[in-house]
Amino acid sequence: MKMQHYNRIKSYFQRKGRQLIKAVAISLTICLFLWKLNCLLFKLENVICISITGRLANAMFQEAFVFTFAKNKGKPMVIFSSENPLTDIFTLEGLNWKYDSTHLCRCYPKYFDRWDCAFDDQYEKLQLSSKDTVQVFGYFQSWKYLKGYERDIKKLFTFQPSIRQRADKQLQDIIKSFQDKGVTKKTVLVGVHIRRGDYVTEKTFVNFGYNVAPETYIHNAVKYFQDRYPDVLFIVCGNDLPWAREVMQKYERTYFVEGNSPSQDMALLTGTHHTLMTVGTFGWWIGWLTNGTTVYYKHTYREGTDFMMEFHGGTTDHFPPHWVGLD
């Protein structure tokens, strides 16, 4: 009796299981049909789609890339399949874009970058007709993507007036606070960005191969600027100011900025003449937008790591050739 009861229960669940699998298969088929029908009825023609990932500086690389890519391929509009995080920070002048919440971008082919921190020529070679729409996905962290569009990118990343005005006022106040040390409007200002934080504390970043600049690099970089500009003031921002103070407090003409938002830090430091960055994309953009002399820590990754692979054999695609890499 027990065996018969067991067999009946087993047979019942087998029937129900087959029915459930059949019902799921039918549901998936209907969903796929409706999705394909949606893609056929509602089309996005002759645009570039992108979904922005990451924080401020990563988003800047992605939007700069999609701007130049759209220009090069003759695409009049960029569609963001996620919210645009830069609208409150920059004017985004020259970028014809809109946010599309219908997920229609998913109907089109997606092209991933092969290296996040190097130039990928697949986009240059990609042949698109006047009606083709594609998705692009990656971090696009190479100066080569911006080549030929430098003026346009600077207009794109013009800070919103309220941010720019506050940064200019803060810069003026900093200069005034050092008047007793001989700082004037003619003093050369060097914006310093210290990137440590999660690169030091998070195992994910450490194991992936991220490096941080050591104390010796900071002293070498400070000396680089002091040798060239006897009348110089260093303005320091970053995500590890206690470490920065410990390392740079020996330099009398150094101001440490506290209490700013990331966008305010970037606006402030791009108002200086030159850039001393350590590692990371935030400092990269400060250097690029400032357009003076940029000094960077040249060991941005650890050898033999996954992060090293993202640079495709070296940092020549990542850092502009006229920037100065130091140990």
JSON list of C-alpha atoms in Angstrom, two decimals, residues 214-299:
[
{"chain": "A", "resi": 214, "resn": "PRO", "atom": "CA", "xyz": [53.53, 55.87, -2.82]},
{"chain": "A", "resi": 215, "resn": "GLU", "atom": "CA", "xyz": [54.88, 58.75, -0.77]},
{"chain": "A", "resi": 216, "resn": "THR", "atom": "CA", "xyz": [58.10, 58.84, -2.81]},
{"chain": "A", "resi": 217, "resn": "TYR", "atom": "CA", "xyz": [56.12, 59.61, -5.97]},
{"chain": "A", "resi": 218, "resn": "ILE", "atom": "CA", "xyz": [54.41, 62.59, -4.33]},
{"chain": "A", "resi": 219, "resn": "HIS", "atom": "CA", "xyz": [57.78, 64.07, -3.36]},
{"chain": "A", "resi": 220, "resn": "ASN", "atom": "CA", "xyz": [59.19, 63.47, -6.85]},
{"chain": "A", "resi": 221, "resn": "ALA", "atom": "CA", "xyz": [56.17, 65.12, -8.45]},
{"chain": "A", "resi": 222, "resn": "VAL", "atom": "CA", "xyz": [56.25, 68.11, -6.08]},
{"chain": "A", "resi": 223, "resn": "LYS", "atom": "CA", "xyz": [59.95, 68.56, -6.83]},
{"chain": "A", "resi": 224, "resn": "TYR", "atom": "CA", "xyz": [59.19, 68.42, -10.57]},
{"chain": "A", "resi": 225, "resn": "PHE", "atom": "CA", "xyz": [56.93, 71.47, -10.26]},
{"chain": "A", "resi": 226, "resn": "GLN", "atom": "CA", "xyz": [59.04, 73.32, -7.71]},
{"chain": "A", "resi": 227, "resn": "ASP", "atom": "CA", "xyz": [62.10, 73.05, -9.95]},
{"chain": "A", "resi": 228, "resn": "ARG", "atom": "CA", "xyz": [60.18, 74.68, -12.80]},
{"chain": "A", "resi": 229, "resn": "TYR", "atom": "CA", "xyz": [58.04, 77.17, -10.86]},
{"chain": "A", "resi": 230, "resn": "PRO", "atom": "CA", "xyz": [59.66, 78.74, -7.77]},
{"chain": "A", "resi": 231, "resn": "ASP", "atom": "CA", "xyz": [56.42, 80.63, -7.06]},
{"chain": "A", "resi": 232, "resn": "VAL", "atom": "CA", "xyz": [53.95, 77.73, -6.74]},
{"chain": "A", "resi": 233, "resn": "LEU", "atom": "CA", "xyz": [50.96, 76.78, -4.60]},
{"chain": "A", "resi": 234, "resn": "PHE", "atom": "CA", "xyz": [49.63, 73.21, -4.33]},
{"chain": "A", "resi": 235, "resn": "ILE", "atom": "CA", "xyz": [45.88, 72.72, -3.89]},
{"chain": "A", "resi": 236, "resn": "VAL", "atom": "CA", "xyz": [45.06, 69.19, -2.73]},
{"chain": "A", "resi": 237, "resn": "CYS", "atom": "CA", "xyz": [41.81, 67.22, -3.12]},
{"chain": "A", "resi": 238, "resn": "GLY", "atom": "CA", "xyz": [41.20, 63.51, -2.85]},
{"chain": "A", "resi": 239, "resn": "ASN", "atom": "CA", "xyz": [39.64, 60.63, -0.96]},
{"chain": "A", "resi": 240, "resn": "ASP", "atom": "CA", "xyz": [42.39, 60.18, 1.63]},
{"chain": "A", "resi": 241, "resn": "LEU", "atom": "CA", "xyz": [43.24, 63.63, 2.96]},
{"chain": "A", "resi": 242, "resn": "PRO", "atom": "CA", "xyz": [44.74, 62.33, 6.25]},
{"chain": "A", "resi": 243, "resn": "TRP", "atom": "CA", "xyz": [47.35, 60.46, 4.19]},
{"chain": "A", "resi": 244, "resn": "ALA", "atom": "CA", "xyz": [47.84, 63.50, 1.95]},
{"chain": "A", "resi": 245, "resn": "ARG", "atom": "CA", "xyz": [48.39, 65.77, 4.95]},
{"chain": "A", "resi": 246, "resn": "GLU", "atom": "CA", "xyz": [50.92, 63.38, 6.45]},
{"chain": "A", "resi": 247, "resn": "VAL", "atom": "CA", "xyz": [52.87, 63.26, 3.20]},
{"chain": "A", "resi": 248, "resn": "MET", "atom": "CA", "xyz": [52.60, 66.91, 2.08]},
{"chain": "A", "resi": 249, "resn": "GLN", "atom": "CA", "xyz": [52.49, 68.90, 5.32]},
{"chain": "A", "resi": 250, "resn": "LYS", "atom": "CA", "xyz": [56.21, 69.59, 4.96]},
{"chain": "A", "resi": 251, "resn": "TYR", "atom": "CA", "xyz": [55.44, 71.84, 1.98]},
{"chain": "A", "resi": 252, "resn": "GLU", "atom": "CA", "xyz": [54.48, 75.24, 3.36]},
{"chain": "A", "resi": 253, "resn": "ARG", "atom": "CA", "xyz": [52.51, 76.37, 0.32]},
{"chain": "A", "resi": 254, "resn": "THR", "atom": "CA", "xyz": [49.93, 73.57, 0.31]},
{"chain": "A", "resi": 255, "resn": "TYR", "atom": "CA", "xyz": [46.18, 73.89, 0.80]},
{"chain": "A", "resi": 256, "resn": "PHE", "atom": "CA", "xyz": [44.01, 70.85, 1.64]},
{"chain": "A", "resi": 257, "resn": "VAL", "atom": "CA", "xyz": [40.42, 71.04, 0.41]},
{"chain": "A", "resi": 258, "resn": "GLU", "atom": "CA", "xyz": [37.68, 69.51, 2.55]},
{"chain": "A", "resi": 259, "resn": "GLY", "atom": "CA", "xyz": [33.89, 69.36, 2.31]},
{"chain": "A", "resi": 260, "resn": "ASN", "atom": "CA", "xyz": [33.49, 69.52, -1.47]},
{"chain": "A", "resi": 261, "resn": "SER", "atom": "CA", "xyz": [31.42, 67.20, -3.62]},
{"chain": "A", "resi": 262, "resn": "PRO", "atom": "CA", "xyz": [33.33, 65.27, -6.31]},
{"chain": "A", "resi": 263, "resn": "SER", "atom": "CA", "xyz": [32.10, 67.63, -9.04]},
{"chain": "A", "resi": 264, "resn": "GLN", "atom": "CA", "xyz": [33.17, 70.64, -6.96]},
{"chain": "A", "resi": 265, "resn": "ASP", "atom": "CA", "xyz": [36.62, 69.15, -6.45]},
{"chain": "A", "resi": 266, "resn": "MET", "atom": "CA", "xyz": [36.96, 68.62, -10.18]},
{"chain": "A", "resi": 267, "resn": "ALA", "atom": "CA", "xyz": [35.77, 72.13, -11.02]},
{"chain": "A", "resi": 268, "resn": "LEU", "atom": "CA", "xyz": [38.18, 73.63, -8.47]},
{"chain": "A", "resi": 269, "resn": "LEU", "atom": "CA", "xyz": [41.26, 71.74, -9.67]},
{"chain": "A", "resi": 270, "resn": "THR", "atom": "CA", "xyz": [40.55, 72.38, -13.34]},
{"chain": "A", "resi": 271, "resn": "GLY", "atom": "CA", "xyz": [40.77, 76.07, -12.47]},
{"chain": "A", "resi": 272, "resn": "THR", "atom": "CA", "xyz": [44.48, 75.68, -11.69]},
{"chain": "A", "resi": 273, "resn": "HIS", "atom": "CA", "xyz": [47.39, 75.85, -14.15]},
{"chain": "A", "resi": 274, "resn": "HIS", "atom": "CA", "xyz": [48.86, 72.33, -13.87]},
{"chain": "A", "resi": 275, "resn": "THR", "atom": "CA", "xyz": [47.96, 68.91, -12.47]},
{"chain": "A", "resi": 276, "resn": "LEU", "atom": "CA", "xyz": [49.65, 66.48, -10.13]},
{"chain": "A", "resi": 277, "resn": "MET", "atom": "CA", "xyz": [47.53, 63.34, -10.23]},
{"chain": "A", "resi": 278, "resn": "THR", "atom": "CA", "xyz": [48.25, 59.96, -8.68]},
{"chain": "A", "resi": 279, "resn": "VAL", "atom": "CA", "xyz": [46.13, 57.22, -10.29]},
{"chain": "A", "resi": 280, "resn": "GLY", "atom": "CA", "xyz": [42.53, 56.84, -11.43]},
{"chain": "A", "resi": 281, "resn": "THR", "atom": "CA", "xyz": [40.16, 58.36, -13.95]},
{"chain": "A", "resi": 282, "resn": "PHE", "atom": "CA", "xyz": [39.12, 61.30, -11.75]},
{"chain": "A", "resi": 283, "resn": "GLY", "atom": "CA", "xyz": [42.64, 62.71, -11.76]},
{"chain": "A", "resi": 284, "resn": "TRP", "atom": "CA", "xyz": [42.93, 61.87, -15.47]},
{"chain": "A", "resi": 285, "resn": "TRP", "atom": "CA", "xyz": [40.02, 64.13, -16.35]},
{"chain": "A", "resi": 286, "resn": "ILE", "atom": "CA", "xyz": [41.31, 66.92, -14.11]},
{"chain": "A", "resi": 287, "resn": "GLY", "atom": "CA", "xyz": [44.59, 66.83, -16.03]},
{"chain": "A", "resi": 288, "resn": "TRP", "atom": "CA", "xyz": [42.92, 66.66, -19.42]},
{"chain": "A", "resi": 289, "resn": "LEU", "atom": "CA", "xyz": [40.50, 69.54, -18.76]},
{"chain": "A", "resi": 290, "resn": "THR", "atom": "CA", "xyz": [43.16, 71.72, -17.09]},
{"chain": "A", "resi": 291, "resn": "ASN", "atom": "CA", "xyz": [45.37, 71.32, -20.16]},
{"chain": "A", "resi": 292, "resn": "GLY", "atom": "CA", "xyz": [48.59, 72.39, -18.48]},
{"chain": "A", "resi": 293, "resn": "THR", "atom": "CA", "xyz": [51.43, 70.07, -17.52]},
{"chain": "A", "resi": 294, "resn": "THR", "atom": "CA", "xyz": [50.09, 66.81, -16.07]},
{"chain": "A", "resi": 295, "resn": "VAL", "atom": "CA", "xyz": [52.30, 64.56, -13.96]},
{"chain": "A", "resi": 296, "resn": "TYR", "atom": "CA", "xyz": [51.04, 61.05, -13.15]},
{"chain": "A", "resi": 297, "resn": "TYR", "atom": "CA", "xyz": [52.23, 57.94, -11.32]},
{"chain": "A", "resi": 298, "resn": "LYS", "atom": "CA", "xyz": [53.38, 55.67, -14.11]},
{"chain": "A", "resi": 299, "resn": "HIS", "atom": "CA", "xyz": [52.87, 52.33, -12.32]}
]
